[in-house]
Amino acid sequence: MRAVTKIYRRYRYFWKYALFGFMGALVNVLAFWVLHSVLLEHYLFSNTIAWILATLFSFFTNKAVVFQSKSKNFWQGCREFISFMLTRGLSYLFDTLLMFVGISVLFWGPMLVKIIDQLLVGLFNYGTSRLIFMEHNQKMRIRQQLMKRLNNRNE
């Protein structure tokens, strides 16, 4: 049981991100499906609206739940939001390129392409989100580790 706890603690951000990343991808895929398959919108338009909804969902869940980032002031929160949106903007370009190639060049089904796309884009998003939200928590983690080592020496 200790080994499982140790693995969870070591990779806790990844496990949380995997859960909420899956939920964000689900928002993306479901929004895309409704817009493209039900409302018959063009796949690139549907992809853009789905991306916006999923990105907003992901920002708030990553900030509050996954990385537990607490902005010290309004401007720090704005900085996190802008950084997040800029990096997700890069992933949007990658997302759109994958959708275009998969659907317009390879003639694969839109939903199949969307699901493959979400898996690939999700990996990129994890790395960038971790950099944005963990930047402020790194100093605190270093202090906590130092205090833990000092306490272990004294015991």
mmCIF file of C-alpha atoms in Angstrom:
data_model
loop_
_atom_site.group_PDB
_atom_site.id
_atom_site.type_symbol
_atom_site.label_atom_id
_atom_site.label_comp_id
_atom_site.label_asym_id
_atom_site.label_seq_id
_atom_site.Cartn_x
_atom_site.Cartn_y
_atom_site.Cartn_z
ATOM 1 C CA MET A 1 0.000 0.000 0.000
ATOM 2 C CA ARG A 2 2.893 2.368 0.717
ATOM 3 C CA ALA A 3 4.222 1.857 -2.797
ATOM 4 C CA VAL A 4 0.866 2.854 -4.308
ATOM 5 C CA THR A 5 0.684 5.924 -2.056
ATOM 6 C CA LYS A 6 4.243 6.876 -2.966
ATOM 7 C CA ILE A 7 3.503 6.545 -6.697
ATOM 8 C CA TYR A 8 0.312 8.586 -6.340
ATOM 9 C CA ARG A 9 2.074 11.365 -4.424
ATOM 10 C CA ARG A 10 4.965 11.476 -6.838
ATOM 11 C CA TYR A 11 2.710 11.742 -9.885
ATOM 12 C CA ARG A 12 -0.366 13.360 -8.278
ATOM 13 C CA TYR A 13 -0.437 16.285 -10.697
ATOM 14 C CA PHE A 14 -0.359 13.908 -13.642
ATOM 15 C CA TRP A 15 -3.220 11.761 -12.238
ATOM 16 C CA LYS A 16 -5.344 14.812 -11.507
ATOM 17 C CA TYR A 17 -4.537 16.280 -14.903
ATOM 18 C CA ALA A 18 -5.371 12.971 -16.577
ATOM 19 C CA LEU A 19 -8.815 12.962 -14.941
ATOM 20 C CA PHE A 20 -9.627 16.613 -15.610
ATOM 21 C CA GLY A 21 -7.845 16.503 -18.976
ATOM 22 C CA PHE A 22 -10.139 13.641 -19.943
ATOM 23 C CA MET A 23 -13.117 15.722 -18.841
ATOM 24 C CA GLY A 24 -11.850 18.692 -20.895
ATOM 25 C CA ALA A 25 -11.372 16.429 -23.919
ATOM 26 C CA LEU A 26 -14.892 15.108 -23.359
ATOM 27 C CA VAL A 27 -16.239 18.687 -23.383
ATOM 28 C CA ASN A 28 -14.311 19.258 -26.613
ATOM 29 C CA VAL A 29 -15.495 16.074 -28.341
ATOM 30 C CA LEU A 30 -19.130 16.449 -27.240
ATOM 31 C CA ALA A 31 -19.285 20.117 -28.282
ATOM 32 C CA PHE A 32 -17.709 19.204 -31.622
ATOM 33 C CA TRP A 33 -20.206 16.356 -32.113
ATOM 34 C CA VAL A 34 -23.217 18.559 -31.318
ATOM 35 C CA LEU A 35 -22.060 21.364 -33.601
ATOM 36 C CA HIS A 36 -20.830 19.230 -36.482
ATOM 37 C CA SER A 37 -23.061 16.146 -36.464
ATOM 38 C CA VAL A 38 -26.286 17.493 -34.972
ATOM 39 C CA LEU A 39 -26.320 21.147 -36.060
ATOM 40 C CA LEU A 40 -24.395 20.372 -39.284
ATOM 41 C CA GLU A 41 -21.856 23.189 -38.889
ATOM 42 C CA HIS A 42 -18.561 23.063 -40.819
ATOM 43 C CA TYR A 43 -15.943 20.972 -39.027
ATOM 44 C CA LEU A 44 -13.450 23.835 -38.642
ATOM 45 C CA PHE A 45 -16.091 26.132 -37.121
ATOM 46 C CA SER A 46 -17.255 23.310 -34.840
ATOM 47 C CA ASN A 47 -13.678 22.611 -33.826
ATOM 48 C CA THR A 48 -13.068 26.268 -32.933
ATOM 49 C CA ILE A 49 -16.161 26.603 -30.731
ATOM 50 C CA ALA A 50 -15.424 23.236 -29.082
ATOM 51 C CA TRP A 51 -11.852 24.382 -28.419
ATOM 52 C CA ILE A 52 -13.040 27.621 -26.768
ATOM 53 C CA LEU A 53 -15.442 25.782 -24.438
ATOM 54 C CA ALA A 54 -12.912 23.095 -23.525
ATOM 55 C CA THR A 55 -10.129 25.635 -22.984
ATOM 56 C CA LEU A 56 -12.189 27.722 -20.566
ATOM 57 C CA PHE A 57 -13.198 24.560 -18.697
ATOM 58 C CA SER A 58 -9.560 23.441 -18.583
ATOM 59 C CA PHE A 59 -8.233 26.763 -17.318
ATOM 60 C CA PHE A 60 -10.472 26.828 -14.286
ATOM 61 C CA THR A 61 -10.077 23.141 -13.416
ATOM 62 C CA ASN A 62 -6.295 23.202 -13.891
ATOM 63 C CA LYS A 63 -5.926 26.334 -11.806
ATOM 64 C CA ALA A 64 -8.213 25.348 -8.953
ATOM 65 C CA VAL A 65 -8.111 21.566 -8.742
ATOM 66 C CA VAL A 66 -5.145 20.093 -10.570
ATOM 67 C CA PHE A 67 -2.303 22.473 -9.716
ATOM 68 C CA GLN A 68 -4.094 24.348 -6.893
ATOM 69 C CA SER A 69 -2.660 27.665 -7.987
ATOM 70 C CA LYS A 70 -3.702 30.552 -5.788
ATOM 71 C CA SER A 71 -3.080 33.894 -7.422
ATOM 72 C CA LYS A 72 -1.700 36.455 -4.992
ATOM 73 C CA ASN A 73 -3.386 39.299 -6.823
ATOM 74 C CA PHE A 74 -5.533 40.132 -9.824
ATOM 75 C CA TRP A 75 -2.545 40.682 -12.134
ATOM 76 C CA GLN A 76 -1.001 37.321 -11.328
ATOM 77 C CA GLY A 77 -4.336 35.686 -12.188
ATOM 78 C CA CYS A 78 -4.426 37.651 -15.456
ATOM 79 C CA ARG A 79 -0.860 36.572 -16.218
ATOM 80 C CA GLU A 80 -1.776 32.903 -15.667
ATOM 81 C CA PHE A 81 -4.862 33.257 -17.868
ATOM 82 C CA ILE A 82 -2.954 34.981 -20.689
ATOM 83 C CA SER A 83 -0.090 32.460 -20.522
ATOM 84 C CA PHE A 84 -2.582 29.615 -20.524
ATOM 85 C CA MET A 85 -4.502 31.002 -23.503
ATOM 86 C CA LEU A 86 -1.304 31.674 -25.481
ATOM 87 C CA THR A 87 -0.011 28.131 -25.017
ATOM 88 C CA ARG A 88 -3.445 26.706 -25.727
ATOM 89 C CA GLY A 89 -3.491 28.900 -28.825
ATOM 90 C CA LEU A 90 -0.477 26.938 -30.031
ATOM 91 C CA SER A 91 -2.289 23.708 -29.314
ATOM 92 C CA TYR A 92 -5.334 25.094 -31.181
ATOM 93 C CA LEU A 93 -3.174 25.523 -34.295
ATOM 94 C CA PHE A 94 -1.923 21.941 -33.918
ATOM 95 C CA ASP A 95 -5.509 20.787 -33.275
ATOM 96 C CA THR A 96 -6.795 22.550 -36.401
ATOM 97 C CA LEU A 97 -3.952 21.194 -38.531
ATOM 98 C CA LEU A 98 -4.682 17.639 -37.370
ATOM 99 C CA MET A 99 -8.392 18.080 -38.078
ATOM 100 C CA PHE A 100 -7.714 19.493 -41.547
ATOM 101 C CA VAL A 101 -5.233 16.770 -42.519
ATOM 102 C CA GLY A 102 -7.368 13.984 -41.076
ATOM 103 C CA ILE A 103 -10.650 15.083 -42.630
ATOM 104 C CA SER A 104 -9.769 17.009 -45.805
ATOM 105 C CA VAL A 105 -6.579 15.203 -46.858
ATOM 106 C CA LEU A 106 -6.918 11.650 -45.505
ATOM 107 C CA PHE A 107 -10.748 11.596 -45.676
ATOM 108 C CA TRP A 108 -11.104 9.965 -42.254
ATOM 109 C CA GLY A 109 -14.307 10.316 -40.262
ATOM 110 C CA PRO A 110 -14.570 13.573 -38.293
ATOM 111 C CA MET A 111 -15.208 11.904 -34.921
ATOM 112 C CA LEU A 112 -12.288 9.482 -35.330
ATOM 113 C CA VAL A 113 -9.976 12.388 -36.191
ATOM 114 C CA LYS A 114 -11.304 14.419 -33.251
ATOM 115 C CA ILE A 115 -10.614 11.613 -30.764
ATOM 116 C CA ILE A 116 -7.079 10.991 -32.083
ATOM 117 C CA ASP A 117 -6.529 14.743 -32.105
ATOM 118 C CA GLN A 118 -7.562 15.063 -28.448
ATOM 119 C CA LEU A 119 -5.104 12.371 -27.369
ATOM 120 C CA LEU A 120 -2.181 14.086 -29.104
ATOM 121 C CA VAL A 121 -3.118 17.613 -28.090
ATOM 122 C CA GLY A 122 -3.712 16.471 -24.485
ATOM 123 C CA LEU A 123 -0.075 15.466 -24.077
ATOM 124 C CA PHE A 124 1.110 18.860 -25.272
ATOM 125 C CA ASN A 125 -1.368 20.640 -23.020
ATOM 126 C CA TYR A 126 -0.236 18.776 -19.893
ATOM 127 C CA GLY A 127 3.330 19.964 -20.309
ATOM 128 C CA THR A 128 2.432 23.585 -20.904
ATOM 129 C CA SER A 129 -0.184 23.719 -18.127
ATOM 130 C CA ARG A 130 2.261 22.296 -15.631
ATOM 131 C CA LEU A 131 4.804 24.980 -16.503
ATOM 132 C CA ILE A 132 2.273 27.798 -16.122
ATOM 133 C CA PHE A 133 0.673 26.812 -12.827
ATOM 134 C CA MET A 134 3.621 25.156 -11.111
ATOM 135 C CA GLU A 135 5.944 28.144 -11.518
ATOM 136 C CA HIS A 136 4.501 29.874 -8.449
ATOM 137 C CA ASN A 137 4.407 26.717 -6.329
ATOM 138 C CA GLN A 138 8.011 25.604 -6.905
ATOM 139 C CA LYS A 139 9.517 27.844 -4.223
ATOM 140 C CA MET A 140 6.958 26.641 -1.702
ATOM 141 C CA ARG A 141 7.684 22.977 -2.508
ATOM 142 C CA ILE A 142 11.437 23.552 -2.114
ATOM 143 C CA ARG A 143 10.856 25.157 1.292
ATOM 144 C CA GLN A 144 8.587 22.282 2.368
ATOM 145 C CA GLN A 145 11.161 19.682 1.306
ATOM 146 C CA LEU A 146 13.905 21.539 3.172
ATOM 147 C CA MET A 147 11.783 21.757 6.327
ATOM 148 C CA LYS A 148 10.922 18.058 6.078
ATOM 149 C CA ARG A 149 14.621 17.137 5.812
ATOM 150 C CA LEU A 150 15.467 19.334 8.787
ATOM 151 C CA ASN A 151 12.661 17.768 10.841
ATOM 152 C CA ASN A 152 13.808 14.254 9.907
ATOM 153 C CA ARG A 153 17.359 15.091 11.078
ATOM 154 C CA ASN A 154 16.093 16.382 14.420
ATOM 155 C CA GLU A 155 14.036 13.246 15.104
#
